[in-house]
XYZ file of C-alpha atoms in Angstrom:
324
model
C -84.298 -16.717 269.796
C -81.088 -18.151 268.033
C -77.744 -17.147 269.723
C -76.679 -16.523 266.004
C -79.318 -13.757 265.750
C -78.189 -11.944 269.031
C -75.531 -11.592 268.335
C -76.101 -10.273 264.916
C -78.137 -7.426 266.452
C -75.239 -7.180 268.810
C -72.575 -6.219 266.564
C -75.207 -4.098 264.351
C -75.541 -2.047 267.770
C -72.071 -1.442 268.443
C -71.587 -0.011 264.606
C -74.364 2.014 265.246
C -72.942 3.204 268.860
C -69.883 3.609 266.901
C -70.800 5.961 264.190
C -72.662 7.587 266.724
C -69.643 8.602 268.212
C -67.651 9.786 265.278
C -67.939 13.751 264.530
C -69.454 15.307 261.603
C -65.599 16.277 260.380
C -64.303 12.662 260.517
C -67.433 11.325 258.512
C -66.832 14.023 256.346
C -63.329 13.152 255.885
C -63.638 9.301 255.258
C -66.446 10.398 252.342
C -63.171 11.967 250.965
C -60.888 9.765 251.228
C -63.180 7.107 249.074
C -63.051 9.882 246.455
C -59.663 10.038 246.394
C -58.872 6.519 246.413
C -61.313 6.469 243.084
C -59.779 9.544 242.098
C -55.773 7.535 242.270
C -56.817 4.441 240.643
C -56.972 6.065 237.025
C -53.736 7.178 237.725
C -53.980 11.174 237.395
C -50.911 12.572 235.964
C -49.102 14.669 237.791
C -47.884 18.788 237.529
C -45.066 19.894 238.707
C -45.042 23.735 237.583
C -44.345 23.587 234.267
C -44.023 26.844 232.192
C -44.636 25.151 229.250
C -47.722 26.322 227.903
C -48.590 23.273 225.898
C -48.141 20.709 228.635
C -50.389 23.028 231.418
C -52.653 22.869 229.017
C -52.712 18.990 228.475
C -52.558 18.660 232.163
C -55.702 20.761 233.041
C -57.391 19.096 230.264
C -56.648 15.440 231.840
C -57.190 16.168 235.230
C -60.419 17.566 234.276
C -61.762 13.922 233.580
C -62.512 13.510 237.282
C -65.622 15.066 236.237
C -66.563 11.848 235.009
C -66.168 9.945 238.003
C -69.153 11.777 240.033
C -67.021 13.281 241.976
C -68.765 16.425 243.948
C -67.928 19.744 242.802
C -66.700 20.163 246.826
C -63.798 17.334 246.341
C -62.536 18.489 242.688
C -59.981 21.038 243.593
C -58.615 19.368 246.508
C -58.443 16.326 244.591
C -56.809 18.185 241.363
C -54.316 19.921 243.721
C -53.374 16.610 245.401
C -51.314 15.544 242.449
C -49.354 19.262 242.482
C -45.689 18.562 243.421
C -42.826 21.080 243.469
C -42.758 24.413 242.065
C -46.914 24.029 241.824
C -47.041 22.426 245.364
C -45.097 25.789 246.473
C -47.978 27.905 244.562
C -50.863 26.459 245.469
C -49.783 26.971 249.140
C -49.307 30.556 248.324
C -52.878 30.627 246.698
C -54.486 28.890 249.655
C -53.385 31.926 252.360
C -54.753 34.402 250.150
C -58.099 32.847 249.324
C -60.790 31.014 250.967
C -60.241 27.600 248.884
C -63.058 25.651 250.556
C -65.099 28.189 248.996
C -63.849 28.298 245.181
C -65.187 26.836 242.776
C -64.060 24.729 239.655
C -63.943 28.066 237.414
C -62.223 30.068 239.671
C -59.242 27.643 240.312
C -59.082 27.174 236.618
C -58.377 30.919 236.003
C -56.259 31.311 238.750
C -54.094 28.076 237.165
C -54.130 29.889 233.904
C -52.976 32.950 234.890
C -50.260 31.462 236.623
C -49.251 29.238 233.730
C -50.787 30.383 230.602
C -49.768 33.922 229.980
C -52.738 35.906 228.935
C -50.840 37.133 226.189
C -51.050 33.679 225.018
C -54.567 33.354 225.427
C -55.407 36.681 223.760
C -53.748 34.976 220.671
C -55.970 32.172 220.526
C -58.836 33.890 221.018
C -57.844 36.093 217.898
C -57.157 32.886 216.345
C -60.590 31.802 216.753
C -62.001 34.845 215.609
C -60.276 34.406 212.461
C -60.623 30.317 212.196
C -61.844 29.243 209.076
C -61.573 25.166 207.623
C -58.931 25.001 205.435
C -59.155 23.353 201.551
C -56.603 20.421 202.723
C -58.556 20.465 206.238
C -61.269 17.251 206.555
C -64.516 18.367 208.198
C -63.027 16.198 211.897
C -60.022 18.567 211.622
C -61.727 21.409 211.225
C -64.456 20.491 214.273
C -61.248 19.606 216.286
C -59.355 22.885 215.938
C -62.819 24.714 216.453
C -63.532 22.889 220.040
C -59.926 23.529 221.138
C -60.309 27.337 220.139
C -63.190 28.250 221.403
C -62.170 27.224 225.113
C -60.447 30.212 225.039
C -63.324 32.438 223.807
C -66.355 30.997 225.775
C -68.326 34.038 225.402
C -68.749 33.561 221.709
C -69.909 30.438 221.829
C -72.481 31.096 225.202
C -75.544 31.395 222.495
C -76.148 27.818 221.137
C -77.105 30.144 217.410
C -73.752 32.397 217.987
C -71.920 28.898 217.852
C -73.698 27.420 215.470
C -73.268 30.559 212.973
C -69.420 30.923 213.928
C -68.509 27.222 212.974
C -71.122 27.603 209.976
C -69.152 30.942 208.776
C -65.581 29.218 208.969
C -66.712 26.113 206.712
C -64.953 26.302 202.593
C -67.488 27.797 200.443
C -68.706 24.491 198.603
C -69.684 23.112 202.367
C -71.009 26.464 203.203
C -72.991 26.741 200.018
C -75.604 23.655 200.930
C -75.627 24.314 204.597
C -76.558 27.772 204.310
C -79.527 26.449 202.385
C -80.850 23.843 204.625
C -81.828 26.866 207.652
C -79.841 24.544 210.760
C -80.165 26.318 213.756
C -77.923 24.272 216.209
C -74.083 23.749 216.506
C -74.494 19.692 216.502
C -77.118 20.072 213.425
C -74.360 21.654 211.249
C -71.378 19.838 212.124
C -74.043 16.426 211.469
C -74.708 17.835 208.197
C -71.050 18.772 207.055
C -70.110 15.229 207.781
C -72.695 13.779 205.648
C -71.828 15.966 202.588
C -67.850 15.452 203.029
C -68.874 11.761 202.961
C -70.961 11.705 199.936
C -68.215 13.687 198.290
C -65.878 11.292 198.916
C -68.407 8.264 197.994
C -69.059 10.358 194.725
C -65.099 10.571 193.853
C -64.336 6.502 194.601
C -67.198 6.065 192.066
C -65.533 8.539 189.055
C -62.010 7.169 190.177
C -63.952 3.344 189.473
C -65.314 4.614 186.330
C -61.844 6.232 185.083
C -60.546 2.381 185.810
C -62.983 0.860 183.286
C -60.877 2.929 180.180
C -57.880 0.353 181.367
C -57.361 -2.588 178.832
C -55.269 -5.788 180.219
C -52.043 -5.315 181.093
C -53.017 -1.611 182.305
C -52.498 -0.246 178.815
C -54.969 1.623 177.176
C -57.094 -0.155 174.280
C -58.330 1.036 170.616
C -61.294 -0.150 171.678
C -61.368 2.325 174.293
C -59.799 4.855 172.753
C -62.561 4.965 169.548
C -65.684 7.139 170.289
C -69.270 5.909 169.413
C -70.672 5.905 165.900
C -71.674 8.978 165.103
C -69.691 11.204 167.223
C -67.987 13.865 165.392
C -63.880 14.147 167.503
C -62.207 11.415 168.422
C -59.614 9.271 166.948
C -61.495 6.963 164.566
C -64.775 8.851 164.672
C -67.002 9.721 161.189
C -67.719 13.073 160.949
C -71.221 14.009 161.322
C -71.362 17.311 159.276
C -71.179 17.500 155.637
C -67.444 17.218 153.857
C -65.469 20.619 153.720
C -62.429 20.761 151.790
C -59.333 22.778 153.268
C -57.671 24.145 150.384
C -61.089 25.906 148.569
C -63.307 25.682 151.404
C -66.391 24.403 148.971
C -68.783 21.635 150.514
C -68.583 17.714 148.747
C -64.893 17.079 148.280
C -61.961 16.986 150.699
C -58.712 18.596 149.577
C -57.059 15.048 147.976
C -59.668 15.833 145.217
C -60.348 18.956 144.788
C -60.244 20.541 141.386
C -58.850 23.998 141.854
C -55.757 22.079 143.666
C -53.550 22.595 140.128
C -55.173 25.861 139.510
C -53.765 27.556 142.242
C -50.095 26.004 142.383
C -49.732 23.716 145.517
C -46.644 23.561 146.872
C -44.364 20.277 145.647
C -45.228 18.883 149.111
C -48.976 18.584 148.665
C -48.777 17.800 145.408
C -47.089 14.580 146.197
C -49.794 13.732 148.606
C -51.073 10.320 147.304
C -54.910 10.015 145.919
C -55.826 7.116 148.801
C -53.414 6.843 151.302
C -54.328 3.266 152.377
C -51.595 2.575 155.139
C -49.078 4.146 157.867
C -46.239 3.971 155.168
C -48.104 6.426 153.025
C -49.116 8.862 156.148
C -44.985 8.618 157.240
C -43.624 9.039 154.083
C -45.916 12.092 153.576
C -44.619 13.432 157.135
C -40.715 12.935 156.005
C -40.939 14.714 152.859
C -38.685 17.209 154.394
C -35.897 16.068 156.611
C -34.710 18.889 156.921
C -35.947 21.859 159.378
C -39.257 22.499 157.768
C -40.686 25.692 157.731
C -44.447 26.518 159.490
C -45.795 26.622 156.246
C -44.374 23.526 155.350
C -45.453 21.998 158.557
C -49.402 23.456 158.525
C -49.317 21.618 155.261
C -47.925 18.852 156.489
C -50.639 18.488 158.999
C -53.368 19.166 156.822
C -52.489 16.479 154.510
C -52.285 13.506 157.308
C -55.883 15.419 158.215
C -57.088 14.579 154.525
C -55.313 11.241 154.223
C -57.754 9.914 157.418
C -60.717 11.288 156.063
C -60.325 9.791 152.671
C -59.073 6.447 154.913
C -62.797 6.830 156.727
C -64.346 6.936 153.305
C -63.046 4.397 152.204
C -64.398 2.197 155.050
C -67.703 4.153 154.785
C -68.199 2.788 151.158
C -67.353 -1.078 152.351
């Protein structure tokens, strides 16, 4: 046999001999130890007591991502608590010679940290506040599934029942969301929030394609057109549009003549202002010398007359370009 392989086997045997010889508790605490060197190298932040409510909670909420590193449920607290320094360090100590640590669990130390630096007072205010939660009009469906998760930490028992959270989120959602997921029977918290994303996102494809649309009325330059500004043949409003209906005129209200020609107009003594209303009116000089007949403060006779006559002159205008 090779001398290489001896001693090969050799050294293999005195490892072996060696952890032979080391005690359940020290293999036990090297296992640790390679936890907690994991555990330090994504740099856990650390608590030193605050009372600030705010940053206990950021700090439970961060430390809590040791979960993700496979770390056994047996390591977390000791692991968590290994970062404590000063007026925490001094706590913990306290909480360790009135309870059996080694034997808590992950829940337990988290209540005991929140009642040490979360008032419950606090806490019973944001579980009211999730009772009451409901997305706001200026809230997007992310905020509103962001504010819900953060709530409802504090009121796990309402949210135990996958259909209990499902309904509560569904209940909270404006009525317009509400309205179409009521209607589609989900049963599951995921399903909902799913289906409110889709619908705020075809909302907000449906309002970039209007908001194109609305752009197509713009002319160069950004101004407004007459082209854009005339309706279709044949549609009766609108600047420029024919009238569809049969002529009316305003002063006898008889069908087939419009008020410029209408034969009881000297019967029934129009005023001097639409009396001088011309025939034809066949340009803008016409229409604004008919509007500054009176420069002086005109009365709302004067100026219902007034109107009514610019009214005629464009219809007699469209008639005239209906007979070309």
């Amino acid at each position: 046999m090779p001398l290489s392989s001896e001693n090969e086997r050799a050294q293999t045997s005195d490892t072996e001999h060696v952890s032979e010889q080391r005690t359940p508790e020290e293999l036990e605490r090297e296992r640790e130890l390679s936890y907690l060197d994991r555990f330090l190298k994504v740099k856990p932040l650390k608590f030193w007591g605050t009372f600030e409510t705010d940053k206990a909670e950021s700090w439970i909420k961060h430390i809590k991502k040791l979960h993700t590193l496979h770390v056994p449920p047996e390591y977390q607290i000791n692991l968590a608590t290994h970062v404590f320094e000063g007026e925490a360090d001094t706590w913990w100590e306290t909480i360790c010679d009135q309870y059996k640590v080694e034997e808590m669990t992950w829940a337990q130390f988290e209540k005991h940290f929140y009642d040490r630096y979360i008032p419950l007072a606090l806490r019973q205010a944001k579980v009211k506040e999730f009772q009451l939660l409901e997305q706001q009009f200026t809230e997007s469906v992310a905020e509103y599934v962001s504010k819900f998760t953060e709530l409802s930490r504090y009121a796990p028992e309402m949210i135990a029942i996958e259909e209990s959270k499902a309904l509560k989120f569904e209940q909270g959602l404006i009525e317009p969301i509400r309205r179409h997921i009521v209607g589609q029977s989900l049963t599951t918290y995921n399903a909902i929030v799913n289906a409110t994303y889709r619908l705020e996102q075809d909302h907000l494809n449906s309002k970039r394609k209007q908001q194109g649309s609305a752009s197509g009325f713009k002319g160069a330059g950004g101004k407004v057109t007459r082209k854009t500004m005339m309706k279709e043949p044949g549609s009766s409003s609108g600047f420029g549009g024919r009238r569809t209906g049969p002529l009316t005129c305003y002063h006898c209200g008889e069908i087939g003549h419009v008020r410029t020609r209408c034969p009881n107009r000297e019967a029934s003594g129009s005023t001097a202002t639409t009396q001088n209303c011309p025939q034809h009116p066949a340009n803008s000089e016409t229409v604004q010398q008919t509007t500054n007949i009176h420069k002086e403060e005109p009365s709302v006779h004067q100026i219902k007359e007034i109107v009514v006559a610019v009214l005629d002159a464009k219809v007699t205008l469209m008639e005239g370009e209906s007979l070309h």
